[in-house]
């Protein structure tokens, strides 16, 4: 059944049940079990054994293990910031500097753009810095998780980051497959940026929402709840990170802003150094090459460890905690992340199942080389979105689609530059769109973690916004295919549409909710 229509079933079961039951852990496991049944002739014993093997394999994978440890240690770092009064000190500072809901939202958006060097660390830093500020201004957890998710991968794909190094490799593979040799991957990457329309529209749309508060759909409902009832999360929500509940009241001796600033600086500084050190150790003459060789998981792990050690040092150095209280705080921090780590493990496991059932092969087989160029970009965008939504990985989707999309476009047009730049940008956009919407994506999970949001509440409120900007991007790809309009004109047209429609949809939602 691998590589056939049946290969859609495991992720479909997991995703549909996640929306229906709101129980992500159960839904993901049933999706994994469905794959086990398909691959083992519907033998339940073999299917259970297969499912457990997939879960063990996900935990044992070196990258995954480092990311799990990163999350646990990050939890300990967050626990120290809370218990030592860093969060309270930040909230007190925010009262004097960030006085409005708009300024808090804009601050989070801008910080998300500034922290561009890795999508995981983006969510961790921006979430930790802004979570208590949003709570102070009664902005919903759903809004914060959306801002985190929409300024992580969409931002990292543009600037100097570990993403760019990976994308250069994918562009190189696409050119090799199409036998294109007269274009450098770096110049092709820069040429692809204007065609990464989903990410461009999404990042700017976040700013529009932050400035204007033109929310609509489920997000508007969440914001009304937060503003009118003072509830930043809905009744019955299961937040991925609930510091208040898990850790209790902070120490009231002397809430110092230094107990927030120093751990965060340690996290940022050591992570950046880790990127450079691990990349330079493997060789490379330019910064891009070193980033390409960097071990991102190791750098993140080192950064989180530095954050935790800094918290321990402050606790003991200022005699705010005893040694036993310090160790208890470390363990309490680990507990904060248990649900998140469980979801990550199962999300990775179902991603592995989709490889075993060859889901990507089935989806890609639906693309025909004789397709008109007018439809090539829109089709590649949708196929990329489907694969990444079902598998929860944008990088894996890029690896699958780039070597297919570039040769198809080159065969149709005979234009090497157009084929490489347009197709690469389109693949990157579709991959990130699908990943952005997927409840089994690790970046979606991490955004829920560091915002303190219920995971499915984050997915449900983000989905209409993601589909909105993706629809505008899809329309622009159709226009490009038909008229070969300059991408900068397409971006301008698209942004005008985004502004007008977001205002109209906001007003329509306000009327429906009788606000």
C-alpha atoms as one frame of an Amber mdcrd trajectory, in Angstrom:
protein
   0.000   0.000   0.000   3.041   2.247   0.060   2.999   4.983  -2.561  -0.761
   4.616  -3.174  -3.828   6.537  -2.087  -3.748   4.575   1.188  -0.526   6.363
   2.157  -2.612   9.474   2.886  -4.453   7.659   5.695  -1.949   7.825   8.634
  -1.445  11.618   8.641  -5.100  12.124   7.718  -6.243  10.133  10.766  -3.848
  12.032  13.048  -4.766  15.494  11.754  -8.540  14.981  11.556  -8.688  13.442
  15.029  -6.549  16.288  16.410  -9.159  18.777  15.256 -12.132  16.637  16.315
 -10.978  15.360  19.717  -8.569  18.181  20.704  -6.411  15.360  22.105  -3.160
  15.593  20.165  -1.324  12.730  21.883  -4.078  10.189  21.254  -4.616  11.409
  17.696  -0.931  11.180  16.790  -0.593   7.692  18.228  -3.665   6.477  16.332
  -2.165   7.927  13.147   1.059   6.006  13.783  -0.935   2.850  14.530  -2.884
   3.296  11.277   0.410   3.292   9.384   1.443   0.173  11.261  -1.773  -1.588
  10.264  -1.343  -0.632   6.587   2.263  -1.815   6.472   1.663  -5.040   8.393
  -1.358  -6.502   6.651  -3.731  -5.192   9.332  -2.138  -7.482  11.924  -2.789
  -5.594  15.208   0.105  -7.164  17.128   2.618  -6.362  14.396   1.118  -2.875
  14.033   1.601  -2.134  17.749   5.171  -3.443  17.597   5.855  -1.275  14.544
   4.360   1.778  16.267   6.499   1.339  19.357   9.607   0.852  17.200   8.861
   4.129  15.396   8.531   5.964  18.726  11.758   4.470  20.054  13.514   5.371
  16.810  12.341   8.964  17.110  13.712   9.259  20.642  16.985   7.539  19.723
  17.700   9.770  16.711  20.628  12.030  17.658  19.068  15.271  16.371  15.752
  14.515  18.066  17.424  13.533  21.339  19.325  16.809  21.419  16.153  18.775
  20.704  14.290  16.931  23.479  17.109  17.697  25.910  17.091  21.303  24.667
  13.400  21.560  25.560  13.855  20.003  29.003  16.816  22.225  29.889  15.028
  25.244  28.447  12.183  24.407  30.823  14.642  24.557  33.711  15.911  27.942
  32.487  12.338  29.264  32.273  11.661  27.921  35.786  14.575  29.908  37.218
  13.460  33.099  35.453  10.016  32.657  36.996  11.025  31.552  40.507  13.745
  34.212  40.867  11.281  36.965  40.019  12.599  37.725  36.535   9.158  37.493
  34.965   7.671  39.795  37.631  10.489  42.281  37.139   9.902  42.203  33.374
   6.187  42.775  33.892   6.947  45.731  36.175   9.315  47.154  33.540   6.749
  46.597  30.797   4.181  48.649  32.716   6.413  51.700  32.357   7.684  51.127
  28.795   5.094  49.068  26.899   1.826  50.713  27.818  -0.599  49.514  25.146
  -1.752  46.301  23.561  -0.578  47.614  20.196   2.960  48.373  21.383   3.212
  44.895  22.975   2.122  43.198  19.744   4.401  45.333  17.567   7.309  44.662
  19.942   6.783  40.898  19.605   6.553  41.176  15.798   9.733  43.242  15.492
  11.636  41.011  17.909  10.545  38.012  15.834  12.115  39.638  12.773  15.296
  40.578  14.635  15.888  37.026  15.936  16.284  35.545  12.454  19.151  33.084
  12.740  17.132  29.973  13.694  13.402  29.241  13.827  13.561  27.206  17.047
  15.555  29.781  18.977  13.296  32.505  17.557  10.253  30.926  19.210  12.158
  30.337  22.458  13.572  33.859  22.794  10.561  35.843  21.594   8.187  33.650
  23.602  10.175  34.002  26.819  10.612  37.764  26.391   6.997  38.576  25.509
   4.875  35.934  27.267   4.479  37.866  30.528   4.118  41.190  28.703   1.188
  39.762  26.715  -0.311  38.403  29.932  -0.031  41.848  31.507  -1.909  43.453
  28.589  -4.470  40.619  28.381  -3.542  39.555  24.860  -4.574  35.988  24.125
  -2.135  33.091  24.147  -3.427  32.281  20.661  -2.275  35.667  19.363   1.209
  35.246  20.833   1.581  31.725  19.438   0.548  33.017  16.002   3.144  35.788
  16.108   5.836  33.317  17.212   4.985  30.804  14.497   4.719  33.454  11.784
   8.042  35.111  12.544  10.114  31.940  12.968  10.445  29.902   9.759   9.057
  32.671   7.484  11.773  35.042   8.774  14.601  32.494   8.976  14.101  31.659
   5.301  15.169  35.189   4.236  18.171  36.164   6.351  21.560  34.681   7.297
  20.537  31.507   9.112  20.901  27.750   9.101  17.855  27.731   6.784  19.676
  29.550   4.001  22.515  27.051   4.038  20.012  24.210   3.640  18.068  26.018
   0.917  21.274  26.582  -1.056  21.823  22.836  -0.998  18.302  22.208  -2.286
  18.771  24.730  -5.113  22.023  23.002  -6.058  20.230  19.639  -6.209  17.499
  21.086  -8.383  20.032  22.548 -10.834  22.001  19.309 -10.971  18.845  17.346
 -11.766  17.980  19.802 -14.564  21.594  19.912 -15.826  21.817  23.665 -15.222
  25.439  24.650 -14.657  25.753  28.361 -15.460  23.987  29.763 -12.373  25.451
  29.957  -8.865  23.228  28.645  -6.046  23.726  31.857  -4.042  22.574  34.154
  -6.867  19.652  31.795  -7.511  18.714  31.967  -3.834  18.608  35.763  -3.877
  16.570  35.565  -7.087  14.106  33.192  -5.395  13.325  35.502  -2.452  10.727
  37.659  -4.302   8.907  34.458  -5.296   8.658  33.222  -1.694   5.342  35.032
  -1.609   3.680  33.198   1.275   6.462  34.112   3.694   6.591  37.732   2.514
   2.827  38.204   2.872   2.728  36.363   6.210   5.468  38.383   7.913   3.936
  41.687   6.752   0.421  40.524   7.633   1.545  39.879  11.222   2.679  43.513
  11.372  -0.650  44.700   9.954  -2.565  42.731  12.595  -0.246  43.932  15.363
  -0.683  47.583  14.398  -4.376  47.623  13.470  -5.874  44.750  15.549  -7.900
  43.774  12.469  -8.390  40.244  13.779 -11.063  38.018  12.310 -12.490  34.553
  12.753 -11.420  32.426  15.762  -8.566  34.815  16.591 -10.983  37.721  17.049
 -13.070  35.541  19.360  -9.949  34.729  21.409  -8.982  38.401  21.603 -12.481
  39.451  22.712 -12.354  36.793  25.444  -8.969  38.035  26.639  -9.974  41.711
  26.639 -13.500  41.433  28.058 -13.117  38.467  30.418  -9.416  38.799  31.218
  -8.844  35.174  30.147  -5.752  34.846  27.955  -6.634  31.191  27.396 -10.078
  29.626  27.093 -11.711  27.680  29.889 -10.677  24.041  29.602  -7.538  24.803
  27.588  -4.480  22.622  28.209  -1.514  24.970  27.780   1.733  23.454  26.566
   3.569  25.563  29.151   1.773  26.736  32.304   4.422  28.340  34.476   2.038
  29.795  37.064   0.325  26.464  37.695   3.428  24.256  37.659   5.862  26.478
  39.583   3.661  28.467  41.954   4.492  31.937  43.203   7.924  33.463  42.514
  10.327  34.559  45.232   9.301  38.031  46.387  12.603  39.011  48.056  13.864
  41.245  45.262  12.456  40.794  41.770  15.415  41.922  39.659  15.344  42.394
  35.904  18.839  40.882  35.838  17.304  37.490  36.665  15.514  37.710  33.322
  18.119  39.469  31.191  21.227  37.416  32.062  19.738  33.955  31.307  18.309
  35.217  27.999  21.637  36.806  27.036  23.407  33.543  27.905  20.956  31.649
  25.700  21.468  33.997  22.741  25.232  34.408  23.089  26.128  30.759  23.559
  23.741  29.618  20.809  25.264  32.059  18.306  28.762  31.015  19.331  27.689
  27.362  19.016  26.482  27.920  15.458  29.784  29.500  14.492  32.000  27.037
  16.380  30.346  23.834  15.144  30.249  25.193  11.581  33.863  26.401  11.560
  34.994  23.102  13.048  33.653  21.286   9.982  35.307  23.751   7.594  34.104
  26.465   5.257  35.516  29.762   4.009  32.419  31.981   4.105  29.835  32.602
   6.808  27.170  30.898   4.671  29.358  27.789   4.311  30.006  27.695   8.041
  26.292  28.019   8.754  25.702  25.174   6.328  28.100  23.003   8.325  26.813
  24.088  11.744  25.210  21.585  14.108  22.086  23.556  15.010  20.809  21.011
  17.550  24.107  21.092  19.449  24.215  24.911  19.402  20.662  25.098  20.745
  21.472  22.557  23.456  24.532  24.508  24.555  22.532  27.735  24.637  19.770
  26.222  26.788  22.363  24.729  29.147  24.038  28.143  29.507  20.629  29.644
  30.292  19.994  27.076  33.032  23.496  27.407  34.524  23.105  31.195  34.615
  19.849  30.780  36.539  21.531  28.404  38.980  24.416  30.843  39.411  22.063
  33.752  40.191  20.015  31.622  42.623  23.059  30.482  44.586  25.227  33.577
  44.121  22.583  35.983  45.477  21.533  33.398  48.088  17.972  33.413  46.794
  17.753  29.612  46.941  19.407  26.759  48.777  21.077  23.954  46.830  18.072
  21.661  47.371  15.638  24.386  46.220  17.809  24.956  43.162  17.713  21.284
  42.201  13.960  21.153  42.801  13.538  24.108  40.432  15.551  22.253  37.763
  13.255  19.213  38.061  10.130  21.388  38.089  11.392  22.991  34.883  11.797
  19.573  33.276   8.196  18.770  34.220   7.033  21.920  32.407   8.098  20.387
  29.111   6.865  16.796  29.458   3.666  17.288  27.433   5.526  19.243  24.754
   8.263  16.626  24.466   5.659  13.843  24.230   3.921  15.604  21.342   7.241
  16.225  19.588   8.198  12.542  19.808   4.866  11.404  18.353   4.981  14.106
  15.652   8.443  12.902  14.574   7.178   9.319  14.663   4.272   9.942  12.316
   6.660  11.840  10.056   8.712   8.652   9.902   5.563   6.646   9.142   4.752
   8.891   6.168   8.181   8.047   4.752   7.548   4.318   5.157   4.208   4.546
   3.333   5.825   6.787   0.660   3.248   9.544   0.958   5.480  12.048  -0.841
   5.888   9.675  -3.788   2.135   9.378  -4.155   1.572  13.162  -4.002   4.428
  13.937  -6.409   3.151  11.327  -8.880   0.133  13.551  -9.482   2.326  16.242
 -11.112   2.483  15.955 -14.914   5.357  17.348 -16.974   2.992  18.392 -19.768
   1.243  20.859 -17.433   0.917  24.429 -18.780   3.421  26.834 -17.222   0.496
  28.992 -16.058  -0.365  26.231 -13.595   3.116  24.984 -12.696   3.807  27.429
  -9.841   0.319  27.139  -8.304   0.469  23.329  -8.494   3.966  23.146  -6.980
   2.844  25.521  -4.226  -0.183  23.355  -3.385   1.719  20.062  -3.602   4.428
  21.441  -1.315   1.770  22.568   1.142   0.059  19.155   1.105   3.284  17.223
   1.688   4.528  19.461   4.503   1.073  19.618   6.134   0.824  15.825   6.159
   4.432  15.153   7.170   5.056  18.146   9.441   8.406  18.970   7.852   9.181
  21.857   5.529  12.816  20.803   5.050  11.825  17.297   4.027   9.334  18.738
   1.543  11.986  21.024   0.048  14.276  18.019  -0.392  11.530  16.105  -2.205
  10.124  18.829  -4.444  13.033  21.079  -5.487  14.757  18.413  -7.653  11.384
  17.759  -9.317  10.054  21.309  -9.768  13.162  22.865 -11.336  13.522  20.281
 -14.168   9.779  20.438 -14.939   9.866  24.221 -15.342  13.114  24.060 -17.339
  11.656  21.481 -19.731   8.573  23.663 -20.329  10.263  27.065 -20.630  13.920
  26.406 -21.511  14.731  29.407 -19.266  17.285  28.339 -16.669  17.141  31.465
 -14.477  13.346  31.545 -14.402  13.132  27.821 -13.679  15.564  27.892 -10.766
  14.429  31.109  -9.071  10.672  30.842  -9.533  10.467  27.150  -8.671  12.792
  27.413  -5.663  10.847  30.326  -4.222   7.558  28.541  -4.848   8.743  25.282
  -3.265  10.035  27.132  -0.193   6.748  29.039   0.120   4.520  25.967  -0.210
   6.678  23.932   2.168   6.519  26.580   4.887   2.778  27.189   4.380   1.902
  23.524   4.909   4.286  23.209   7.831   2.832  26.409   9.311  -0.682  24.907
   9.315   0.202  21.401  10.455  -0.532  20.355  14.052   2.258  17.755  13.761
   4.952  20.276  12.777   7.719  20.750  15.344   7.776  24.531  14.819   4.009
  24.670  15.398   4.481  22.670  18.607   7.343  24.889  19.776   5.263  28.010
  19.175   2.539  26.536  21.390   5.150  25.693  24.021   6.789  29.082  24.346
   3.551  31.052  24.141   1.928  28.851  26.786  -0.981  28.112  24.437  -3.193
  25.072  24.096  -1.771  23.404  20.993  -5.005  22.897  19.059  -6.223  26.379
  20.016  -3.061  27.691  18.361  -3.642  25.582  15.244  -7.352  26.494  14.984
  -6.778  30.243  15.297  -3.714  30.329  13.060  -5.177  28.268  10.226  -7.537
  30.964   8.820  -4.719  33.524   8.803  -2.308  31.132   7.082  -4.907  30.148
   4.467  -5.701  33.840   3.901  -2.129  34.870   3.020  -1.573  31.598   1.127
  -4.650  32.291  -1.019  -3.257  35.684  -1.984   0.101  34.058  -2.788  -1.672
  31.406  -4.898  -3.442  34.126  -6.902  -0.130  35.921  -7.499   1.442  32.690
  -8.789  -1.422  32.362 -11.262  -0.868  35.943 -12.432   2.851  35.327 -12.847
   2.270  32.163 -14.860  -0.160  33.947 -17.157   1.597  37.279 -17.654   5.212
  36.938 -16.345   4.686  40.057 -14.217   7.666  41.283 -12.188   7.564  39.686
  -8.724   7.928  43.117  -7.124   4.725  44.240  -8.830   3.072  41.003  -7.682
   4.190  41.682  -4.113   2.740  45.203  -4.288  -0.572  43.948  -5.702  -0.688
  41.153  -3.150  -0.080  43.487  -0.200  -2.852  45.828  -1.360  -5.194  42.818
  -1.495  -4.037  41.676   1.956  -4.737  45.094   3.504  -8.153  45.534   1.875
  -9.384  41.994   2.529  -8.100  41.855   6.110 -10.048  45.038   6.895 -13.178
  43.667   5.217 -12.920  40.311   6.995 -12.350  42.035  10.333 -15.468  44.186
   9.902 -17.478  41.163   8.805 -16.381  39.171  11.874 -17.161  42.116  14.150
 -20.707  42.309  12.726 -21.237  38.557  13.111 -20.009  38.568  16.712 -21.910
  41.806  17.443 -18.884  43.328  19.149
